[in-house]
Amino acid sequence: MAQFKLPAFGHGGDYNPDQWLDRPDVLEDDIRYMKEAGVNLLSVGIFAWAALEPEEGKYTFGWLRDILDNFHKNGISAFLATPSGARPAWMSKKYPEVLRYENGVKFEHGNRHNHCFTSPVYRSFVTKMNTRLAEEFASHPAVVGWHISNEYSGQCHCENCQRAFRKWLKEKYHTLENVNKAWWTSFWSKTFTDWDQIRSPERNGETSLTGLTLDWMRFVTHQTIDFVKCETAPIKKITPNLPVTINTMQNFTFLSYPKFAEVVDFMGYDCYSKWGKYSDYRTAVDTAFTYDSVRGYLLKPWSLMESTPSQVNWHDVCKIKRPGIHMLSSVQAVAHGSDTVMMFQWRKGRGGPEKFHGAVIGHDMTNKTRVFKEVKEVGALLEKISPIVNAEIKSECALIYDFESFWALNEAQGPVKDKEYHKVLVSHYEALSKRGVNIDVIDSEKDFNAYKVIAAPYLYMVKPGVAERLEAFVENGGTLVLGYFSGVADENDLCFLGGAPGPLKKLAGVWAEETDALYDGQKNAIVINKNDDIDMQGRYECGFMLDVLNLEGAKMVGAYESDYYAGTGALTVKKTGKGETWYIAARTEQRFLDDFYKALLKSSNVTPIVSGLPDGVTVTEREKDGNRYVFVMNFSEKDASVSLPEGVSMITGECVKGLKVLPANGFEIICRK
Ligand code: GLA
Ligand code: ZN
């Protein structure tokens, strides 16, 4: 693995000089303005294939070398991109097999991110291009890493892909009998008697076999990863010392991103949160959850590859980030483990669909804008806190976010239509975050041993080995939080016989005999009386989805208030070995989770970074060389008085300790004693 270790925080973003090759004056301004803004890292050439290979086999890299030479002369670095995200028209015309086929339609040339990921012809062109780029720029001092393609996405259902899918299935199942069993094809007479009868679940095809849909989604991840390996093979051979990354995208959930950990040296992420649509705190919590999810793929520093300094052009409403929010959202990325603050894009294009997307340099072509000034402030801050770069985040708490469980849950018909998986996870994340702790958001196949508390709500699918590892975690003193509609199905989405929570039944000490669902507005409540198991009592509303539990070793701590299951267990706990497992049987109001995790983290001896956080203020801590760096951020939109740990402010250099008033959008970064 090549190391992703920048000497300082990377600050910059997507740079598309191939759109300005006829304007050398603009390219000169770019360098001047980049230096003024403290911009030191650009992703270059992402969509430049037509400028790099204007005709088949004719490579024109001179302009790119000039750009990189100029970068190096001015102390600027580059993530060099492989341009497979958009191909030249000559290729589509002469080799139509490179075009995607989806929902019964063969794509024409156009748009982007729409190649066939199986096509041997496309893979051959990509290999040739990437080999040339690596050979040409292997030792260029400005190049510090590779930006592989752009935001892999989508799927192809062409005959090449169908054949590749069947090959993948044969390697996984070996016999059709195993496929029929795994997919429960006896249902609606779907038994396959020949491999060629199996096709991908296209919209006009077989969409009622969740086992097929799940395996197709796993294949899409597999084939995309296989394509990445094709991209990076020449690069790793020619430039083994340069790290490679892909830029994952906010809200893309159709690829199992944790699986990409095997093909990247660090993880890139494009974040375009809707600042200004909700309260800043709401947006901050949703954003922090995504940041910690991205960090969770490799559990090491990552790279905010794209963000906007002002507004996007593709939200329904493209509201501009209010003054101070670009700084605060940039600090938040660093606080959650990013070693870069990069934007889309450096300069607005004159034409094309993104000409109204936020950028550092607008159509005014100057450095006079409010946006430029805010970017420059971010650059100055990143320079000031550069000792923190590469610092790790250590967490005592983890939240399990499993892509495949999410896929299967979403495919399930019942007990509710919109499963709201992410909203449920974010509500647990928010309650944990209010406790002033770092949180790892991890896949269910990650290691559990580093944690004191693991929240695994809504874990619909329990894959082989997960229950056993959770049991070991609890046995060794861990605190596990489970919840309704968990342990329902296995890795093939076949329901566990014996009922839910399946392999977690023994650990939880409950059997969920039924799972009810309530309409909007209909509520039940969980009533918790004073008890010896958790420092929490009161009445809390619940609804949406509710398990009706039989206790099988667990102790009831809270009971349902109404309905035919009034008085039965709604919050239970079961001790196992040195630890305990809690089961929250219904979706509750946020106040329940806030009170629950407040009590639970205390009894589980989790140490807060900062305790007594006022509403709307969040905190994280990064560690490096024995130093601990505390980030305190005020998203409350008003002054907030926070009791800070003793240390030295990385912003002012002054000693800080005790109560400090942070203004709205204010933050403090402390190197604590
Ligand atoms: C994505 C893409 C970029 C650009 C931005 C616009 O993240 O990676 O090329 O289209 O969106 O927000
Ligand atoms: Zn295809």
XYZ file of C-alpha atoms and ligand atoms in Angstrom:
686
model
C 0.000 0.000 0.000
C 1.444 3.375 -0.988
C 1.228 5.863 1.875
C -1.222 8.797 1.838
C 0.845 11.144 3.945
C 0.681 14.771 2.873
C 3.258 17.176 4.364
C 0.437 19.629 5.100
C -3.327 19.684 4.713
C -4.285 19.560 1.046
C -6.356 22.561 -0.020
C -7.712 22.915 -3.533
C -9.974 20.800 -5.684
C -10.945 19.859 -9.237
C -8.979 21.767 -11.850
C -9.920 21.548 -15.525
C -7.269 23.517 -17.468
C -8.196 21.478 -20.553
C -11.202 23.830 -20.803
C -8.888 26.881 -21.014
C -5.983 25.762 -23.201
C -6.683 28.641 -25.573
C -6.301 31.107 -22.697
C -2.717 30.995 -21.371
C -3.455 34.245 -19.505
C -6.180 32.454 -17.519
C -3.823 29.562 -16.708
C -1.313 32.110 -15.440
C -3.986 33.792 -13.302
C -4.872 30.381 -11.910
C -1.419 29.862 -10.453
C -1.319 33.385 -9.024
C -4.736 33.084 -7.414
C -4.045 29.571 -6.133
C -0.997 30.804 -4.278
C -2.935 33.752 -2.875
C -5.731 31.454 -1.662
C -3.344 28.991 -0.036
C -4.383 26.358 -2.574
C -1.697 23.646 -2.786
C -3.410 20.529 -4.225
C -5.513 20.099 -7.362
C -7.126 17.053 -8.993
C -6.139 17.438 -12.628
C -7.392 15.847 -15.854
C -10.497 14.102 -14.532
C -12.487 14.682 -17.743
C -9.590 15.353 -20.098
C -9.548 12.199 -22.295
C -10.422 14.116 -25.471
C -7.542 16.529 -24.795
C -5.153 13.689 -23.904
C -5.998 11.401 -26.864
C -7.748 13.505 -29.514
C -7.517 10.599 -31.941
C -7.138 6.885 -31.309
C -3.523 6.225 -30.358
C -2.426 9.878 -30.657
C -1.483 11.022 -27.143
C -1.029 14.743 -26.486
C 0.286 15.228 -22.949
C 2.326 18.401 -23.496
C -0.301 20.729 -22.077
C -0.601 18.555 -18.953
C 3.161 18.536 -18.482
C 3.188 22.355 -18.711
C 0.485 22.559 -16.044
C 2.350 20.168 -13.717
C 5.685 21.905 -14.323
C 4.048 25.205 -13.433
C 2.509 23.652 -10.340
C 5.866 22.389 -9.163
C 7.573 25.728 -9.774
C 4.969 27.295 -7.475
C 4.865 24.695 -4.726
C 1.563 23.246 -5.848
C 0.834 19.482 -6.028
C -1.596 17.350 -7.975
C -3.692 14.259 -7.721
C -3.356 13.110 -11.316
C -6.651 11.723 -12.620
C -7.334 8.769 -14.893
C -9.929 10.080 -17.382
C -12.220 7.028 -17.704
C -15.202 8.954 -16.305
C -15.924 10.386 -19.769
C -14.626 9.019 -23.084
C -14.014 10.760 -26.418
C -16.667 10.626 -29.157
C -14.346 8.835 -31.608
C -14.263 5.878 -29.216
C -18.011 5.604 -28.750
C -18.513 5.873 -32.509
C -15.958 3.261 -33.529
C -16.411 0.899 -30.541
C -20.072 0.978 -29.413
C -19.497 -1.932 -27.023
C -17.925 0.563 -24.606
C -21.360 2.188 -24.174
C -23.608 1.110 -21.329
C -26.809 -0.873 -21.790
C -29.476 -0.324 -19.140
C -33.219 -0.923 -18.839
C -33.463 -2.240 -22.342
C -31.744 0.790 -23.820
C -28.282 1.081 -25.393
C -26.778 4.434 -24.454
C -25.658 6.773 -27.176
C -22.422 8.743 -26.754
C -22.908 11.557 -24.233
C -22.970 12.594 -20.615
C -20.482 10.727 -18.378
C -19.970 7.909 -15.847
C -21.694 5.571 -18.275
C -19.243 3.090 -19.696
C -19.656 -0.671 -19.664
C -17.490 -1.874 -16.783
C -16.961 -5.285 -18.425
C -16.122 -4.287 -22.004
C -12.660 -5.669 -22.906
C -12.344 -2.875 -25.491
C -12.939 -0.130 -22.924
C -10.622 -1.806 -20.443
C -7.935 -1.984 -23.108
C -8.224 1.747 -23.883
C -8.157 2.548 -20.167
C -5.087 0.370 -19.642
C -3.267 2.029 -22.516
C -4.157 5.541 -21.334
C -3.255 4.896 -17.712
C 0.001 3.203 -18.698
C 0.932 6.218 -20.823
C 0.051 8.674 -18.071
C 2.027 6.725 -15.479
C 5.048 6.377 -17.727
C 4.916 10.069 -18.658
C 4.463 11.465 -15.145
C 5.845 8.721 -12.885
C 8.554 10.900 -11.479
C 6.940 14.284 -11.852
C 7.521 16.067 -8.511
C 4.107 17.746 -8.585
C 2.202 14.431 -8.642
C 1.447 13.149 -5.113
C -1.280 10.636 -5.877
C -3.828 9.273 -8.344
C -7.506 10.224 -8.571
C -8.879 7.089 -10.262
C -11.737 7.927 -12.616
C -14.620 9.891 -11.122
C -17.373 8.749 -8.760
C -17.890 5.264 -10.097
C -21.606 4.667 -10.408
C -24.346 2.828 -12.282
C -24.496 -0.588 -13.820
C -24.516 -2.175 -17.250
C -26.762 -5.023 -18.403
C -25.203 -5.707 -21.801
C -24.489 -9.268 -22.908
C -20.842 -8.958 -21.823
C -22.097 -8.060 -18.354
C -24.703 -10.832 -18.322
C -22.000 -13.386 -19.128
C -19.694 -11.917 -16.474
C -22.544 -12.050 -13.947
C -23.204 -15.746 -14.654
C -19.486 -16.495 -14.336
C -19.475 -14.706 -10.978
C -22.516 -16.711 -9.871
C -20.904 -20.023 -10.902
C -17.778 -19.171 -8.891
C -19.966 -18.305 -5.892
C -22.523 -21.131 -6.027
C -20.919 -23.818 -8.247
C -24.314 -25.461 -8.945
C -27.706 -24.222 -10.062
C -29.161 -26.192 -7.181
C -27.303 -23.924 -4.767
C -28.536 -20.858 -6.614
C -32.153 -22.057 -6.505
C -31.838 -22.743 -2.780
C -30.177 -19.420 -1.988
C -32.760 -17.473 -3.974
C -35.812 -19.492 -2.842
C -36.793 -19.890 -6.521
C -39.503 -22.423 -5.754
C -41.498 -19.261 -5.129
C -43.720 -18.300 -8.117
C -42.144 -21.148 -10.149
C -38.837 -19.406 -10.702
C -36.571 -22.456 -10.558
C -33.630 -22.136 -12.947
C -32.668 -25.214 -14.931
C -29.985 -23.633 -17.091
C -27.453 -20.889 -16.283
C -28.442 -19.002 -19.428
C -31.930 -18.494 -18.004
C -30.412 -16.175 -15.379
C -30.325 -12.489 -16.256
C -29.719 -9.327 -14.244
C -32.772 -7.824 -12.497
C -33.402 -5.104 -15.034
C -36.533 -3.000 -14.639
C -38.105 -5.050 -17.475
C -36.761 -8.319 -16.028
C -36.917 -10.392 -12.842
C -37.290 -8.029 -9.887
C -39.167 -10.191 -7.393
C -36.249 -12.411 -6.364
C -34.452 -10.456 -3.634
C -31.647 -13.035 -3.632
C -31.021 -12.286 -7.312
C -31.233 -8.540 -6.743
C -28.813 -8.754 -3.813
C -26.343 -10.879 -5.764
C -26.598 -8.544 -8.743
C -25.799 -5.564 -6.500
C -22.859 -7.512 -5.050
C -21.762 -8.260 -8.621
C -21.992 -4.565 -9.570
C -19.682 -3.748 -6.647
C -17.414 -6.648 -7.607
C -17.277 -5.644 -11.294
C -16.681 -1.979 -10.449
C -13.838 -3.005 -8.149
C -12.519 -5.267 -10.893
C -12.590 -2.264 -13.238
C -10.700 -0.193 -10.655
C -8.088 -2.950 -10.502
C -7.813 -2.749 -14.294
C -7.317 1.023 -13.981
C -4.712 0.805 -11.246
C -2.725 -2.235 -12.452
C -0.391 -0.220 -14.712
C -0.264 2.630 -12.206
C 0.775 0.449 -9.285
C 3.423 -1.199 -11.454
C 4.925 2.052 -12.744
C 4.343 4.344 -9.736
C 4.148 1.994 -6.705
C 5.020 4.857 -4.385
C 2.041 7.023 -5.324
C -1.207 6.412 -3.416
C -4.430 5.841 -5.336
C -7.943 6.817 -4.369
C -11.451 6.918 -5.733
C -13.876 9.708 -4.943
C -16.996 8.256 -3.353
C -20.128 10.360 -3.432
C -22.554 11.465 -0.737
C -25.789 9.442 -0.788
C -24.476 6.909 -3.313
C -25.591 3.678 -1.654
C -25.711 1.306 -4.633
C -22.026 0.376 -4.329
C -20.792 -1.271 -1.151
C -18.073 1.324 -0.540
C -16.456 -0.573 2.381
C -15.429 -3.235 -0.143
C -13.381 -0.634 -2.073
C -10.953 -0.486 0.838
C -9.027 -3.304 -0.876
C -8.296 -1.218 -3.979
C -7.443 2.210 -2.599
C -4.661 3.556 -0.378
C -7.000 6.161 1.085
C -10.644 7.045 0.585
C -11.872 10.161 -1.203
C -15.314 11.652 -0.607
C -17.441 14.255 -2.358
C -19.715 16.060 0.075
C -22.505 18.455 -0.936
C -24.640 18.782 2.166
C -27.665 21.061 2.019
C -26.376 23.780 4.293
C -29.209 26.247 4.896
C -32.050 23.867 4.127
C -32.362 22.668 7.730
C -30.824 24.000 10.910
C -27.040 24.070 10.609
C -26.908 21.567 13.467
C -29.186 19.127 11.610
C -27.025 19.378 8.512
C -23.888 19.096 10.629
C -25.024 15.834 12.255
C -26.044 14.301 8.908
C -22.716 15.422 7.421
C -20.635 14.179 10.357
C -22.312 10.772 10.018
C -21.229 10.598 6.358
C -17.700 11.763 7.221
C -17.344 9.087 9.906
C -18.809 6.502 7.507
C -16.160 7.344 4.899
C -13.454 7.253 7.564
C -14.857 3.900 8.655
C -14.046 2.179 5.351
C -10.290 2.081 6.131
C -10.325 3.596 9.655
C -7.610 6.101 8.736
C -7.412 9.696 7.488
C -9.328 10.273 4.264
C -9.679 13.068 1.702
C -12.548 15.490 1.264
C -12.154 15.442 -2.515
C -14.992 17.729 -3.448
C -17.224 20.235 -1.683
C -18.583 23.556 -2.814
C -17.257 26.888 -1.528
C -20.707 28.375 -2.061
C -23.466 26.451 -3.835
C -24.030 23.475 -6.118
C -26.000 23.583 -9.372
C -27.943 20.329 -9.017
C -29.896 20.594 -5.730
C -33.568 21.457 -6.228
C -32.728 24.768 -4.582
C -29.087 25.833 -4.848
C -28.860 27.972 -1.739
C -25.489 29.639 -1.165
C -23.539 28.645 1.940
C -23.931 31.596 4.295
C -20.795 33.527 5.319
C -18.734 31.420 7.736
C -20.312 28.116 6.778
C -17.660 27.186 4.225
C -15.017 27.637 6.906
C -17.002 25.722 9.540
C -17.921 22.866 7.173
C -14.277 22.647 6.087
C -13.090 22.508 9.709
C -15.709 19.825 10.340
C -14.224 17.605 7.599
C -10.761 17.937 9.125
C -12.223 17.335 12.586
C -13.652 14.018 11.350
C -10.410 12.801 9.819
C -9.968 14.431 6.410
C -6.454 15.536 5.481
C -7.705 17.692 2.629
C -10.312 20.385 1.984
C -10.942 20.279 -1.738
C -13.686 21.839 -3.779
C -15.510 21.422 -7.000
C -14.205 23.351 -8.698
C -11.302 25.800 -8.959
C -12.769 27.838 -11.839
C -16.288 28.053 -13.288
C -16.509 26.915 -16.889
C -18.152 29.262 -19.379
C -20.407 26.554 -20.773
C -21.808 23.129 -20.017
C -24.276 22.062 -17.323
C -22.011 23.140 -14.439
C -21.413 26.747 -15.418
C -23.554 27.842 -12.434
C -21.870 25.528 -9.923
C -19.940 27.235 -7.123
C -16.221 27.625 -7.715
C -13.303 29.556 -6.222
C -12.977 31.732 -9.330
C -16.232 32.792 -10.964
C -17.092 34.294 -14.330
C -15.831 37.641 -12.996
C -12.382 36.010 -13.343
C -11.040 37.798 -10.239
C -10.037 37.264 -6.618
C -12.369 40.026 -5.442
C -15.324 37.850 -4.462
C -16.615 36.974 -1.007
C -16.175 33.316 -1.948
C -12.531 33.767 -2.853
C -11.889 35.582 0.420
C -13.543 32.790 2.448
C -11.499 30.155 0.583
C -8.367 32.173 1.308
C -9.273 32.184 5.018
C -9.634 28.401 4.939
C -6.225 28.172 3.294
C -4.669 30.297 6.006
C -6.278 28.229 8.770
C -5.158 24.918 7.252
C -1.615 26.261 7.101
C -1.826 27.244 10.783
C -3.055 23.806 11.933
C -0.748 21.803 9.628
C 0.876 19.918 12.587
C -2.425 18.028 12.842
C -2.247 16.522 9.345
C -2.210 12.674 9.291
C -3.477 12.563 12.914
C -5.646 9.521 13.659
C -9.067 9.312 15.299
C -9.499 6.766 18.087
C -13.047 5.865 19.163
C -14.503 3.907 22.072
C -17.903 3.863 20.352
C -18.974 2.388 17.041
C -22.180 2.402 15.021
C -22.723 -0.452 12.557
C -23.823 0.672 9.084
C -24.032 -2.318 6.775
C -24.600 -1.612 3.060
C -25.833 -5.126 2.232
C -28.222 -5.155 5.171
C -29.496 -1.794 3.948
C -29.947 -3.154 0.423
C -31.907 -6.199 1.611
C -33.977 -4.145 4.062
C -34.876 -1.775 1.268
C -35.919 -4.641 -0.978
C -38.168 -6.115 1.728
C -41.897 -5.658 1.155
C -43.145 -4.739 4.645
C -43.465 -3.912 7.454
C -43.174 -0.324 6.152
C -42.547 0.953 2.639
C -39.888 3.557 3.346
C -37.526 1.868 5.777
C -35.691 5.119 6.663
C -32.499 3.143 7.427
C -30.229 6.175 7.282
C -32.556 8.358 9.364
C -32.637 5.692 12.068
C -28.865 5.298 12.066
C -28.314 9.053 12.157
C -30.620 9.344 15.170
C -28.409 6.901 17.098
C -25.312 8.679 15.756
C -26.682 12.052 16.926
C -27.371 10.741 20.450
C -23.833 9.356 20.663
C -22.346 12.543 19.234
C -24.085 14.612 21.929
C -22.010 12.687 24.458
C -18.888 14.416 23.130
C -17.174 11.278 21.842
C -15.515 10.094 18.628
C -17.659 7.596 16.727
C -16.518 5.013 14.189
C -19.219 4.128 11.674
C -18.292 0.636 10.510
C -19.432 -2.262 8.384
C -20.661 -5.391 10.220
C -17.592 -7.289 8.984
C -15.113 -4.941 10.722
C -13.304 -5.808 13.951
C -15.306 -5.021 17.111
C -12.658 -5.395 19.782
C -11.465 -1.791 20.013
C -14.775 -0.524 21.317
C -16.618 -0.249 24.616
C -20.033 0.448 23.100
C -21.343 -0.803 19.757
C -24.702 0.392 18.475
C -26.139 -2.017 15.897
C -29.732 -0.836 15.464
C -31.852 -2.094 12.567
C -29.344 -4.812 11.618
C -31.842 -6.616 9.405
C -29.291 -8.933 7.791
C -26.835 -10.834 9.971
C -24.027 -12.223 7.848
C -22.077 -15.359 8.762
C -19.794 -14.830 11.743
C -21.221 -11.483 12.809
C -23.382 -12.836 15.666
C -20.459 -14.879 16.993
C -18.155 -11.842 16.968
C -20.771 -9.675 18.662
C -21.176 -12.378 21.299
C -17.403 -12.377 21.916
C -17.479 -8.570 22.136
C -20.158 -8.695 24.854
C -18.555 -11.655 26.653
C -15.388 -9.558 26.969
C -17.222 -6.675 28.605
C -18.646 -4.785 25.641
C -22.029 -3.042 25.641
C -24.126 -3.850 22.581
C -27.286 -2.022 21.490
C -29.643 -3.892 19.175
C -33.068 -2.918 17.937
C -36.262 -3.791 16.178
C -36.350 -5.739 12.914
C -32.833 -7.043 13.438
C -31.558 -10.557 12.805
C -34.440 -11.192 10.417
C -32.552 -12.567 7.400
C -29.268 -14.165 6.403
C -26.816 -13.098 3.701
C -29.208 -14.385 1.009
C -32.149 -12.546 2.536
C -33.636 -15.859 3.697
C -35.441 -15.456 7.016
C -33.890 -17.207 9.954
C -35.972 -20.159 11.095
C -36.823 -19.825 14.768
C -37.730 -16.185 14.255
C -35.980 -12.864 14.846
C -33.505 -11.741 15.966
C -32.182 -15.015 14.535
C -28.552 -15.722 15.534
C -28.750 -12.744 17.939
C -31.649 -14.258 19.931
C -29.469 -15.824 22.605
C -27.327 -12.728 23.063
C -30.365 -10.414 23.226
C -32.412 -12.840 25.294
C -35.546 -11.998 23.324
C -37.723 -13.429 20.557
C -39.543 -10.864 18.424
C -42.713 -12.813 17.813
C -44.281 -10.062 15.707
C -43.210 -6.746 14.146
C -45.956 -4.155 14.048
C -46.031 -0.931 12.056
C -47.995 2.221 12.867
C -49.284 4.856 10.493
C -47.922 8.392 10.639
C -49.338 10.103 13.684
C -50.085 6.849 15.505
C -47.964 6.408 18.636
C -47.241 4.080 21.455
C -44.891 4.836 24.337
C -42.133 3.170 26.299
C -42.488 3.651 30.043
C -39.354 3.193 32.135
C -39.637 3.229 35.859
C -36.736 3.788 38.235
C -34.528 0.730 37.896
C -31.125 -0.725 38.728
C -30.068 -1.363 35.146
C -29.843 2.106 33.640
C -29.954 5.632 35.062
C -32.989 6.557 33.010
C -36.707 6.766 33.636
C -39.751 8.375 32.086
C -42.259 8.072 29.252
C -41.000 8.184 25.685
C -43.051 8.153 22.529
C -42.468 5.447 19.936
C -44.014 4.287 16.684
C -43.144 3.466 13.043
C -41.927 -0.126 13.655
C -42.365 -2.036 16.903
C -41.275 -5.584 17.835
C -43.572 -7.509 20.144
C -41.090 -9.380 22.339
C -41.050 -12.595 24.284
C -38.387 -12.467 26.980
C -36.020 -15.451 26.712
C -33.438 -14.567 29.340
C -33.575 -10.797 29.000
C -34.851 -8.463 31.715
C -37.569 -5.926 30.938
C -36.487 -2.367 31.726
C -39.162 -0.495 29.801
C -42.656 -1.579 28.770
C -45.069 -0.570 26.026
C -47.801 1.703 27.328
C -50.703 0.837 25.030
C -52.182 -1.408 22.366
C -52.590 -5.197 22.548
C -48.952 -5.517 23.594
C -49.145 -3.007 26.479
C -47.002 -4.092 29.410
C -44.685 -6.243 27.275
C -40.957 -5.533 26.925
C -39.975 -2.494 24.853
C -36.519 -1.995 26.348
C -34.655 -5.036 27.597
C -31.188 -5.943 28.774
C -29.364 -9.209 29.041
C -26.029 -9.759 30.734
C -23.573 -12.133 29.000
C -20.099 -12.714 30.430
C -18.657 -9.356 31.446
C -20.892 -7.334 29.148
C -24.526 -6.682 28.314
C -26.884 -6.449 25.346
C -29.706 -3.897 25.176
C -32.685 -4.302 22.858
C -34.744 -1.240 21.894
C -37.885 -2.839 20.492
C -39.370 0.226 18.761
C -38.365 3.368 16.936
C -38.399 6.061 19.592
C -38.305 9.822 19.802
C -34.800 11.366 19.810
C -35.135 12.255 23.501
C -35.197 8.520 24.376
C -31.910 7.895 22.525
C -30.318 11.020 24.023
C -31.194 9.905 27.557
C -30.399 6.257 26.825
C -26.874 6.837 25.475
C -26.158 9.436 28.136
C -26.788 6.813 30.795
C -25.237 3.958 28.828
C -21.915 5.629 28.015
C -21.555 6.610 31.658
C -22.173 3.079 32.877
C -19.876 1.721 30.146
C -17.038 4.028 31.298
C -16.707 5.776 27.950
C -14.586 8.929 28.403
C -16.000 12.050 26.735
C -13.607 14.404 24.967
C -15.662 17.298 26.309
C -18.635 16.744 28.597
C -21.703 18.917 29.008
C -21.785 20.049 25.387
C -24.423 22.746 24.840
C -27.032 22.061 22.125
C -25.676 22.456 18.623
C -22.006 22.124 19.579
C -20.040 19.094 18.418
C -16.581 17.845 19.258
C -14.007 15.375 17.964
C -10.401 14.551 18.780
C -7.477 13.560 16.559
C -4.203 12.174 17.899
C -0.646 12.277 16.565
C 2.796 11.819 18.131
C 1.297 11.905 21.612
C -0.552 15.131 20.969
C -4.337 15.231 21.166
C -6.147 17.843 19.069
C -9.688 18.712 20.117
C -12.050 20.290 17.584
C -15.042 22.118 19.106
C -17.573 23.427 16.558
C -20.646 25.592 17.145
C -23.447 24.763 14.702
C -26.139 26.220 16.987
C -26.453 29.459 14.990
C -26.004 31.450 18.221
C -23.340 32.067 20.863
C -22.547 28.923 22.850
C -20.575 28.759 26.047
C -18.466 25.606 26.115
C -16.175 24.296 28.829
C -12.958 23.591 26.945
C -10.218 21.146 27.931
C -6.980 22.755 29.048
C -4.527 23.262 26.249
C -3.190 25.644 23.632
C -5.371 27.061 20.899
C -4.026 26.055 17.477
C -5.724 29.185 16.143
C -4.417 31.866 18.489
C -1.538 30.107 20.231
C -3.000 31.178 23.585
C -3.612 28.879 26.545
C -7.259 27.909 26.899
C -9.093 26.307 29.767
C -12.632 26.314 31.102
C -15.625 28.201 29.778
C -15.326 29.968 26.434
C -18.093 31.562 24.396
C -18.000 30.354 20.804
C -19.923 32.654 18.449
C -22.338 31.220 15.877
C -20.297 29.245 13.289
C -17.368 29.609 15.718
C -14.880 26.864 16.474
C -11.792 26.210 18.539
C -8.994 23.752 17.908
C -6.968 22.877 20.983
C -3.803 20.924 21.409
C -4.649 19.531 24.819
C -2.235 18.825 27.583
C -19.766 15.349 -8.530
C -18.691 15.167 -9.600
C -18.078 16.433 -10.084
C -19.107 17.525 -10.230
C -19.776 17.715 -8.871
C -20.763 18.856 -8.903
O -19.227 15.226 -7.246
O -17.622 14.366 -9.115
O -17.502 16.169 -11.368
O -20.065 17.123 -11.185
O -20.485 16.537 -8.553
O -21.307 19.022 -7.601
Zn -21.799 -4.097 -20.043
